[in-house]
Coordinates of C-alpha atoms and ligand atoms in Angstrom, one line a residue:
M20 CA 86.2 -37.7 -24.7
A21 CA 88.1 -40.1 -22.0
G22 CA 91.1 -37.9 -22.2
H23 CA 89.5 -34.9 -20.9
A24 CA 86.9 -36.7 -18.1
K25 CA 86.6 -35.2 -14.9
G26 CA 84.9 -36.1 -11.6
D27 CA 85.3 -38.6 -8.5
L28 CA 86.8 -41.7 -9.8
R29 CA 84.2 -44.6 -9.5
L30 CA 84.8 -48.5 -9.1
V31 CA 81.8 -50.3 -9.6
G32 CA 81.4 -54.2 -8.9
V33 CA 85.4 -54.1 -10.3
S34 CA 87.2 -57.3 -9.6
K35 CA 90.1 -59.5 -11.4
E36 CA 90.4 -63.1 -11.7
F37 CA 93.9 -64.6 -12.7
E38 CA 92.9 -68.1 -14.1
T39 CA 91.7 -69.8 -11.0
F40 CA 92.9 -66.8 -8.9
T41 CA 90.5 -64.1 -7.5
A42 CA 93.3 -61.2 -6.8
V43 CA 90.2 -58.5 -6.5
H44 CA 86.7 -58.9 -5.3
P45 CA 83.9 -57.4 -6.8
M46 CA 84.1 -54.1 -5.0
D47 CA 82.4 -50.5 -5.3
L48 CA 84.5 -48.0 -4.4
T49 CA 84.2 -44.1 -4.8
I50 CA 87.5 -41.3 -4.6
P51 CA 86.7 -38.2 -4.4
D52 CA 87.7 -35.7 -6.9
G53 CA 91.0 -33.8 -5.3
S54 CA 91.2 -36.1 -2.7
F55 CA 94.5 -38.0 -1.6
F56 CA 93.3 -41.6 -1.3
A57 CA 95.6 -44.7 -0.1
L58 CA 95.0 -48.4 -1.1
L59 CA 96.5 -49.9 1.9
G60 CA 97.5 -53.6 2.9
P61 CA 99.9 -56.3 3.0
S62 CA 101.3 -58.3 -0.2
G63 CA 99.1 -60.1 -2.2
C64 CA 96.3 -58.0 -0.9
G65 CA 95.2 -56.9 -4.2
K66 CA 96.1 -53.2 -4.2
T67 CA 98.6 -53.2 -6.9
T68 CA 95.8 -55.0 -9.6
T69 CA 93.3 -52.7 -8.2
L70 CA 95.8 -49.9 -9.2
R71 CA 96.9 -51.4 -12.7
M72 CA 93.1 -51.5 -13.5
I73 CA 92.4 -47.9 -12.7
A74 CA 95.9 -47.2 -14.9
G75 CA 94.5 -49.3 -18.2
L76 CA 97.1 -51.8 -17.3
D77 CA 94.7 -54.4 -16.3
Q78 CA 91.4 -55.5 -17.6
P79 CA 88.9 -56.1 -14.9
T80 CA 87.1 -59.3 -15.2
T81 CA 83.9 -57.7 -14.0
G82 CA 82.8 -54.5 -13.4
R83 CA 83.3 -50.7 -14.6
I84 CA 85.8 -47.7 -14.0
L85 CA 84.4 -44.4 -14.1
I86 CA 86.0 -41.0 -13.8
G87 CA 82.6 -38.4 -13.3
E88 CA 80.2 -39.9 -15.9
T89 CA 82.7 -41.2 -18.3
D90 CA 83.4 -44.6 -18.6
I91 CA 87.3 -45.4 -19.4
T92 CA 86.8 -49.3 -18.6
D93 CA 87.6 -50.0 -22.4
T94 CA 89.6 -46.9 -23.1
R95 CA 93.7 -47.9 -23.3
A96 CA 96.0 -46.7 -20.8
H97 CA 97.5 -43.7 -22.7
E98 CA 94.5 -42.6 -23.5
R99 CA 93.2 -42.4 -19.8
N100 CA 93.5 -39.0 -18.1
V101 CA 95.4 -41.0 -15.5
N102 CA 99.1 -41.0 -15.0
T103 CA 101.3 -43.4 -13.0
V104 CA 104.2 -43.0 -11.0
F105 CA 106.2 -46.3 -10.0
Q106 CA 108.7 -46.7 -7.5
S107 CA 111.3 -47.4 -10.5
Y108 CA 111.3 -43.9 -11.4
A109 CA 112.3 -44.8 -14.8
L110 CA 113.7 -41.2 -16.1
F111 CA 115.5 -41.2 -19.8
P112 CA 119.1 -41.1 -18.8
H113 CA 120.2 -39.3 -21.9
M114 CA 117.9 -36.5 -21.6
S115 CA 117.9 -33.1 -19.5
V116 CA 116.0 -33.0 -16.2
L117 CA 114.0 -30.5 -17.8
D118 CA 113.8 -32.7 -21.2
N119 CA 112.3 -35.6 -19.2
V120 CA 109.6 -33.6 -17.4
S121 CA 108.5 -31.6 -20.7
F122 CA 108.6 -34.9 -22.6
G123 CA 105.3 -35.6 -22.7
L124 CA 103.7 -32.2 -23.3
K125 CA 106.3 -31.6 -26.2
R126 CA 104.6 -35.0 -27.6
K127 CA 101.6 -33.7 -27.8
K128 CA 102.5 -30.0 -29.1
D129 CA 102.2 -28.3 -26.1
K130 CA 103.7 -24.8 -26.8
D131 CA 104.2 -24.2 -23.6
A132 CA 106.1 -27.2 -22.8
R133 CA 109.1 -25.9 -21.8
A134 CA 107.8 -23.0 -19.1
K135 CA 105.5 -25.6 -17.9
A136 CA 108.0 -28.2 -17.3
Q137 CA 110.1 -25.5 -15.3
A138 CA 107.3 -24.8 -13.2
A139 CA 106.4 -28.3 -12.5
L140 CA 110.3 -28.7 -11.2
E141 CA 109.8 -25.3 -9.2
L142 CA 106.6 -27.1 -7.5
V143 CA 109.2 -30.3 -6.7
E144 CA 111.6 -27.7 -5.4
L145 CA 114.0 -28.6 -8.4
G146 CA 114.0 -25.4 -10.5
H147 CA 117.7 -25.1 -10.2
V148 CA 118.3 -28.4 -11.7
G149 CA 116.6 -28.4 -15.5
G150 CA 120.0 -28.7 -16.8
K151 CA 121.6 -31.5 -14.9
R152 CA 120.9 -35.5 -16.5
P153 CA 119.1 -37.6 -14.0
A154 CA 122.1 -39.7 -13.0
Q155 CA 123.6 -36.6 -11.3
L156 CA 120.7 -36.4 -9.1
S157 CA 120.1 -38.1 -5.8
G158 CA 117.6 -40.9 -5.5
G159 CA 115.1 -38.5 -3.8
M160 CA 115.4 -36.4 -6.5
Q161 CA 115.1 -38.5 -9.2
Q162 CA 112.0 -39.3 -7.7
R163 CA 110.6 -35.8 -7.6
V164 CA 111.1 -35.1 -11.1
A165 CA 109.3 -38.4 -12.0
L166 CA 106.7 -36.7 -9.8
A167 CA 106.6 -33.4 -11.7
R168 CA 106.5 -35.3 -15.2
A169 CA 103.7 -36.9 -14.0
V170 CA 102.2 -33.6 -12.5
V171 CA 102.8 -31.6 -15.6
N172 CA 100.6 -33.6 -17.6
R173 CA 97.8 -32.2 -15.2
P174 CA 95.9 -35.7 -15.3
N175 CA 92.2 -36.1 -13.4
V176 CA 94.5 -39.2 -11.4
L177 CA 97.6 -39.4 -10.6
L178 CA 98.2 -43.2 -9.4
L179 CA 101.0 -43.7 -7.4
D180 CA 102.6 -47.3 -6.7
E181 CA 104.8 -47.7 -3.6
P182 CA 106.6 -44.1 -5.1
L183 CA 108.7 -43.8 -2.0
G184 CA 109.6 -47.3 -1.6
A185 CA 113.3 -46.9 -2.9
L186 CA 114.0 -44.2 -0.6
D187 CA 115.6 -44.4 3.1
L188 CA 113.7 -43.7 6.1
K189 CA 114.6 -39.8 6.7
L190 CA 113.9 -39.1 2.9
R191 CA 110.8 -41.2 2.9
R192 CA 109.2 -39.1 5.9
Q193 CA 110.4 -35.9 4.2
M194 CA 108.9 -36.9 0.6
Q195 CA 105.6 -38.1 2.4
I196 CA 105.2 -34.4 4.0
E197 CA 106.3 -32.6 0.4
L198 CA 103.7 -35.1 -1.7
K199 CA 101.1 -34.2 0.2
Q200 CA 101.9 -30.6 0.1
I201 CA 101.9 -30.9 -3.8
Q202 CA 98.9 -32.8 -4.2
Q203 CA 96.9 -29.8 -2.0
E204 CA 98.4 -26.9 -4.5
V205 CA 97.6 -29.3 -7.4
G206 CA 94.2 -30.1 -6.2
L207 CA 94.6 -33.8 -8.2
T208 CA 93.2 -36.9 -7.3
F209 CA 96.3 -38.9 -6.0
V210 CA 95.6 -42.7 -5.4
H211 CA 98.6 -44.0 -3.8
V212 CA 99.2 -47.8 -3.0
T213 CA 101.5 -48.7 0.2
H214 CA 101.9 -51.3 2.3
D215 CA 103.3 -48.8 4.9
Q216 CA 100.5 -47.8 7.5
E217 CA 102.4 -44.9 8.4
E218 CA 102.9 -43.6 5.5
A219 CA 99.4 -43.8 4.2
M220 CA 98.1 -42.3 7.7
T221 CA 100.5 -39.6 7.2
M222 CA 99.4 -38.5 3.6
A223 CA 96.0 -39.6 2.8
D224 CA 92.9 -38.0 3.5
T225 CA 91.0 -41.6 3.3
I226 CA 92.5 -45.2 3.4
A227 CA 90.9 -48.3 2.3
V228 CA 92.3 -51.1 4.4
M229 CA 92.7 -54.4 1.9
N230 CA 92.6 -57.8 2.9
G231 CA 92.9 -60.9 0.6
G232 CA 91.3 -59.1 -2.3
R233 CA 88.6 -57.2 -0.4
I234 CA 88.4 -53.8 1.6
E235 CA 88.4 -54.7 5.0
Q236 CA 87.5 -50.9 5.9
L237 CA 87.4 -47.3 4.4
A238 CA 87.6 -44.4 6.5
D239 CA 89.7 -41.3 7.4
P240 CA 93.1 -42.3 9.3
A241 CA 91.9 -41.5 12.8
T242 CA 88.7 -43.3 12.2
L243 CA 90.7 -46.4 11.4
Y244 CA 92.9 -46.3 14.4
E245 CA 90.1 -45.3 16.9
H246 CA 87.7 -47.5 15.6
P247 CA 88.9 -50.4 13.5
A248 CA 85.8 -52.4 11.9
S249 CA 87.7 -55.6 12.4
T250 CA 90.7 -57.7 14.2
F251 CA 93.0 -57.4 10.9
V252 CA 92.6 -53.3 10.8
A253 CA 92.8 -53.3 14.7
N254 CA 96.3 -55.3 14.4
F255 CA 98.2 -53.9 10.8
L256 CA 97.2 -50.2 11.8
G257 CA 99.3 -50.2 14.7
Q258 CA 99.1 -52.1 17.8
S259 CA 96.1 -53.3 19.7
N260 CA 95.9 -55.4 23.0
L261 CA 92.8 -57.8 22.5
L262 CA 90.6 -59.3 25.5
G263 CA 88.3 -61.8 25.0
G264 CA 84.5 -61.4 26.6
Q265 CA 81.1 -61.8 26.9
V266 CA 79.0 -58.7 26.5
V267 CA 76.7 -58.6 29.6
A268 CA 74.6 -55.1 28.5
G269 CA 74.6 -52.7 25.7
S270 CA 74.6 -53.0 22.3
L271 CA 75.7 -51.4 18.8
R272 CA 72.3 -49.5 19.4
D273 CA 73.5 -48.2 22.6
G274 CA 77.2 -47.4 21.3
T275 CA 78.5 -49.1 24.4
V276 CA 78.8 -52.4 25.9
T277 CA 79.5 -53.8 29.1
V278 CA 82.2 -57.1 28.8
R279 CA 82.6 -59.7 31.3
S280 CA 86.5 -60.5 30.6
H281 CA 88.3 -63.0 33.2
G282 CA 85.7 -62.0 35.8
V283 CA 86.0 -58.4 35.6
E284 CA 83.2 -56.1 34.1
L285 CA 84.5 -53.8 31.6
A286 CA 82.9 -51.0 29.4
A287 CA 83.8 -50.2 25.5
C288 CA 82.1 -48.1 23.1
V289 CA 81.0 -50.1 19.5
R290 CA 80.7 -48.7 16.5
H291 CA 81.3 -52.5 14.6
L292 CA 79.2 -55.0 16.6
P293 CA 76.9 -57.0 14.5
E294 CA 73.4 -56.7 16.4
G295 CA 73.2 -60.0 18.7
C296 CA 76.6 -60.7 19.1
T297 CA 77.9 -61.7 22.5
E298 CA 81.3 -63.4 22.3
V299 CA 83.9 -60.3 21.7
Y300 CA 87.2 -58.8 21.9
L301 CA 87.5 -55.6 23.7
G302 CA 90.3 -53.6 22.3
V303 CA 92.6 -50.9 23.5
R304 CA 95.5 -49.5 21.9
P305 CA 98.9 -49.2 24.1
E306 CA 98.9 -45.6 24.4
K307 CA 95.3 -45.1 26.0
L308 CA 96.2 -47.5 28.7
R309 CA 97.5 -45.9 31.8
L310 CA 99.8 -47.4 34.9
G311 CA 97.5 -46.6 37.7
P312 CA 93.9 -46.5 38.8
D313 CA 91.6 -43.8 37.3
G314 CA 88.5 -44.0 39.2
G315 CA 86.9 -45.5 36.4
P316 CA 85.0 -48.9 35.3
N317 CA 88.1 -50.1 33.4
Q318 CA 91.0 -51.3 35.8
L319 CA 92.8 -54.8 35.8
K320 CA 96.0 -55.8 37.8
G321 CA 98.8 -57.3 36.8
V322 CA 102.8 -57.6 37.2
V323 CA 105.3 -55.8 34.9
R324 CA 107.2 -58.2 32.7
D325 CA 109.5 -55.4 30.9
V326 CA 110.3 -52.1 30.7
S327 CA 111.7 -50.9 27.6
F328 CA 112.9 -47.2 27.4
T329 CA 112.7 -45.8 23.6
G330 CA 113.1 -41.9 24.5
V331 CA 110.1 -40.3 23.6
A332 CA 108.0 -43.4 25.3
T333 CA 108.4 -46.1 27.9
H334 CA 107.2 -49.5 26.7
Y335 CA 106.1 -52.0 29.2
V336 CA 104.7 -55.6 29.1
I337 CA 102.5 -56.6 31.9
E338 CA 101.0 -60.1 32.6
M339 CA 97.4 -60.6 33.6
P340 CA 96.8 -63.3 36.0
W341 CA 95.4 -65.4 33.4
G342 CA 98.5 -65.7 31.4
R343 CA 98.2 -63.1 28.5
E344 CA 100.1 -59.6 28.4
L345 CA 99.1 -56.1 27.4
T346 CA 101.4 -53.7 26.0
V347 CA 101.4 -50.3 27.6
V348 CA 103.1 -47.5 25.8
Q349 CA 103.2 -44.3 28.4
Q350 CA 104.7 -40.7 27.5
N351 CA 107.6 -40.0 29.3
D352 CA 106.5 -36.8 30.7
G353 CA 108.8 -37.0 33.9
S354 CA 106.5 -39.0 36.2
A355 CA 108.2 -42.0 37.8
R356 CA 108.2 -45.4 35.8
A357 CA 107.3 -48.6 37.2
R358 CA 109.8 -51.2 37.8
L359 CA 110.0 -55.0 36.4
G360 CA 108.2 -57.2 38.9
E361 CA 106.1 -54.4 40.4
P362 CA 102.1 -55.3 40.8
V363 CA 100.5 -52.6 39.2
T364 CA 96.6 -51.7 38.0
V365 CA 96.3 -50.8 34.4
S366 CA 93.4 -48.6 33.5
W367 CA 91.7 -46.8 30.3
R368 CA 88.9 -44.7 29.5
P369 CA 85.7 -46.4 27.7
E370 CA 85.6 -44.5 25.3
Y371 CA 89.1 -45.7 24.3
A372 CA 88.3 -49.2 24.2
F373 CA 86.6 -50.8 20.9
A374 CA 84.6 -54.3 21.0
L375 CA 84.7 -56.4 17.6
D376 CA 83.1 -60.0 16.9
A377 CA 85.0 -62.5 18.7
S378 CA 84.6 -65.2 15.6
Q379 CA 87.6 -63.5 13.8
D380 CA 90.8 -64.4 14.3
A381 CA 92.5 -62.1 17.1
D382 CA 95.7 -62.2 15.5
A383 CA 94.9 -61.4 11.8
G384 CA 96.9 -58.7 10.4
A385 CA 99.4 -59.1 13.3
G386 CA 103.4 -58.9 12.5
M387 CA 102.4 -57.9 8.3
Q388 CA 103.0 -53.7 8.6
G389 CA 106.8 -54.3 7.3
D390 CA 105.6 -57.4 4.9
H391 CA 107.4 -55.7 1.7
G392 CA 106.3 -58.6 -0.5
Ligands
ATP10 P1 102.4 -56.6 -3.2 O1 102.5 -55.3 -2.3 O2 103.0 -57.6 -2.7 O3 102.5 -55.9 -4.8 P2 99.7 -56.2 -3.8 O4 98.8 -56.1 -2.8 O5 99.7 -55.2 -4.2 O6 101.1 -56.9 -3.4 P3 99.0 -57.8 -6.3 O7 100.0 -57.4 -7.0 O8 97.9 -56.9 -6.5 O9 99.2 -57.7 -4.6 O10 98.2 -59.2 -6.0 C1 97.2 -59.8 -5.6 C2 97.6 -61.2 -5.9 O11 97.0 -61.5 -7.0 C3 98.8 -62.1 -5.5 O12 98.5 -63.3 -4.9 C4 99.4 -62.2 -7.0 O13 100.3 -63.2 -7.0 C5 98.5 -62.7 -7.7 N1 98.6 -61.9 -9.1 C6 98.8 -60.8 -9.4 N2 98.9 -60.8 -10.7 C7 99.2 -61.8 -11.4 C8 99.4 -62.5 -12.4 N3 99.5 -61.5 -13.7 N4 99.0 -63.9 -12.5 C9 98.4 -64.0 -11.5 N5 98.4 -64.2 -10.2 C10 98.8 -62.7 -10.7

């Protein structure tokens, strides 16, 4: 029976078209049982549509959705072993918190509904508020009640649609850590939709970065950050400095390349460069750049055009002789700061640089992180 399906969640060739518009192009995706998975991308990239198809709220145009070996594509939403927590918590206002959480179990005539609901409330550290009405709780507490209400049903898959979107930043950060702990404790598969890259990176084991209805890259957070496969991922997850250039030695097979950029030869590591590609962007994260020579091959000279002190770090804008600017972020470790107008050498280790095919838009994904739709 679909309601008891267990195992990995699989999307096979799943797509969604709305009249003439393709919201999700045919997609193959396996989400391992018990993992914390995030669908991350800017507004309109198709992440909510993907989630709604998994939930059974939208019917795929093509493809099949499976949990383990059970095909749930044609199973109705409430018969799937899948629960969703939305940004709007939709608790029943006239019921106590405990009754809200035990509601689904009571409907299924579960004898232990109250005890299970109480245990779920304790899991979200709200064991003491069972007798209160939702309106007597803060937004963050209500969101935790909504989570307890979903978790108590022990769905095989829990879908989270921007569940922290309504919370202020401090509470969001706290809830991110708690959600991750809860997921580890209950061992359910969590599929989390968000446009917030930091949120996805904090919580998920694996992230699928979506863009224009397609998965652009799927990997663990550190791999996505250190080895982006496209300019979109490089810009959408954090910030990247991209320098245009030509490959003069090495290839994907070697794992490293030498790139000539503005007359200087620079070394980079490669994981995602099409064979034979010579026009490239050499990318490096701002915090991987240091001011001052390091004795390695990667050194560029420039002039400090802006210095901003943020407490833990100092952000520099360095103008290159060809007019482009590089962003450098240095930890404030007590060493002297560079001054405005000072000529400096910017250096970085070859393993910190990545090379990408330059046929892409260098600015793809840039400035989209705060995009709330
Ligand atoms: P957001 O964060 O803004 O919710 P999203 O990545 O979740 O964005 P979707 O809601 O999946 O994006 O929408 C993907 C695209 O499909 C959007 O361009 C949207 O306008 C379109 N779309 C979604 N639902 C429908 C619908 N019922 N009819 C027509 N177009 C739709």
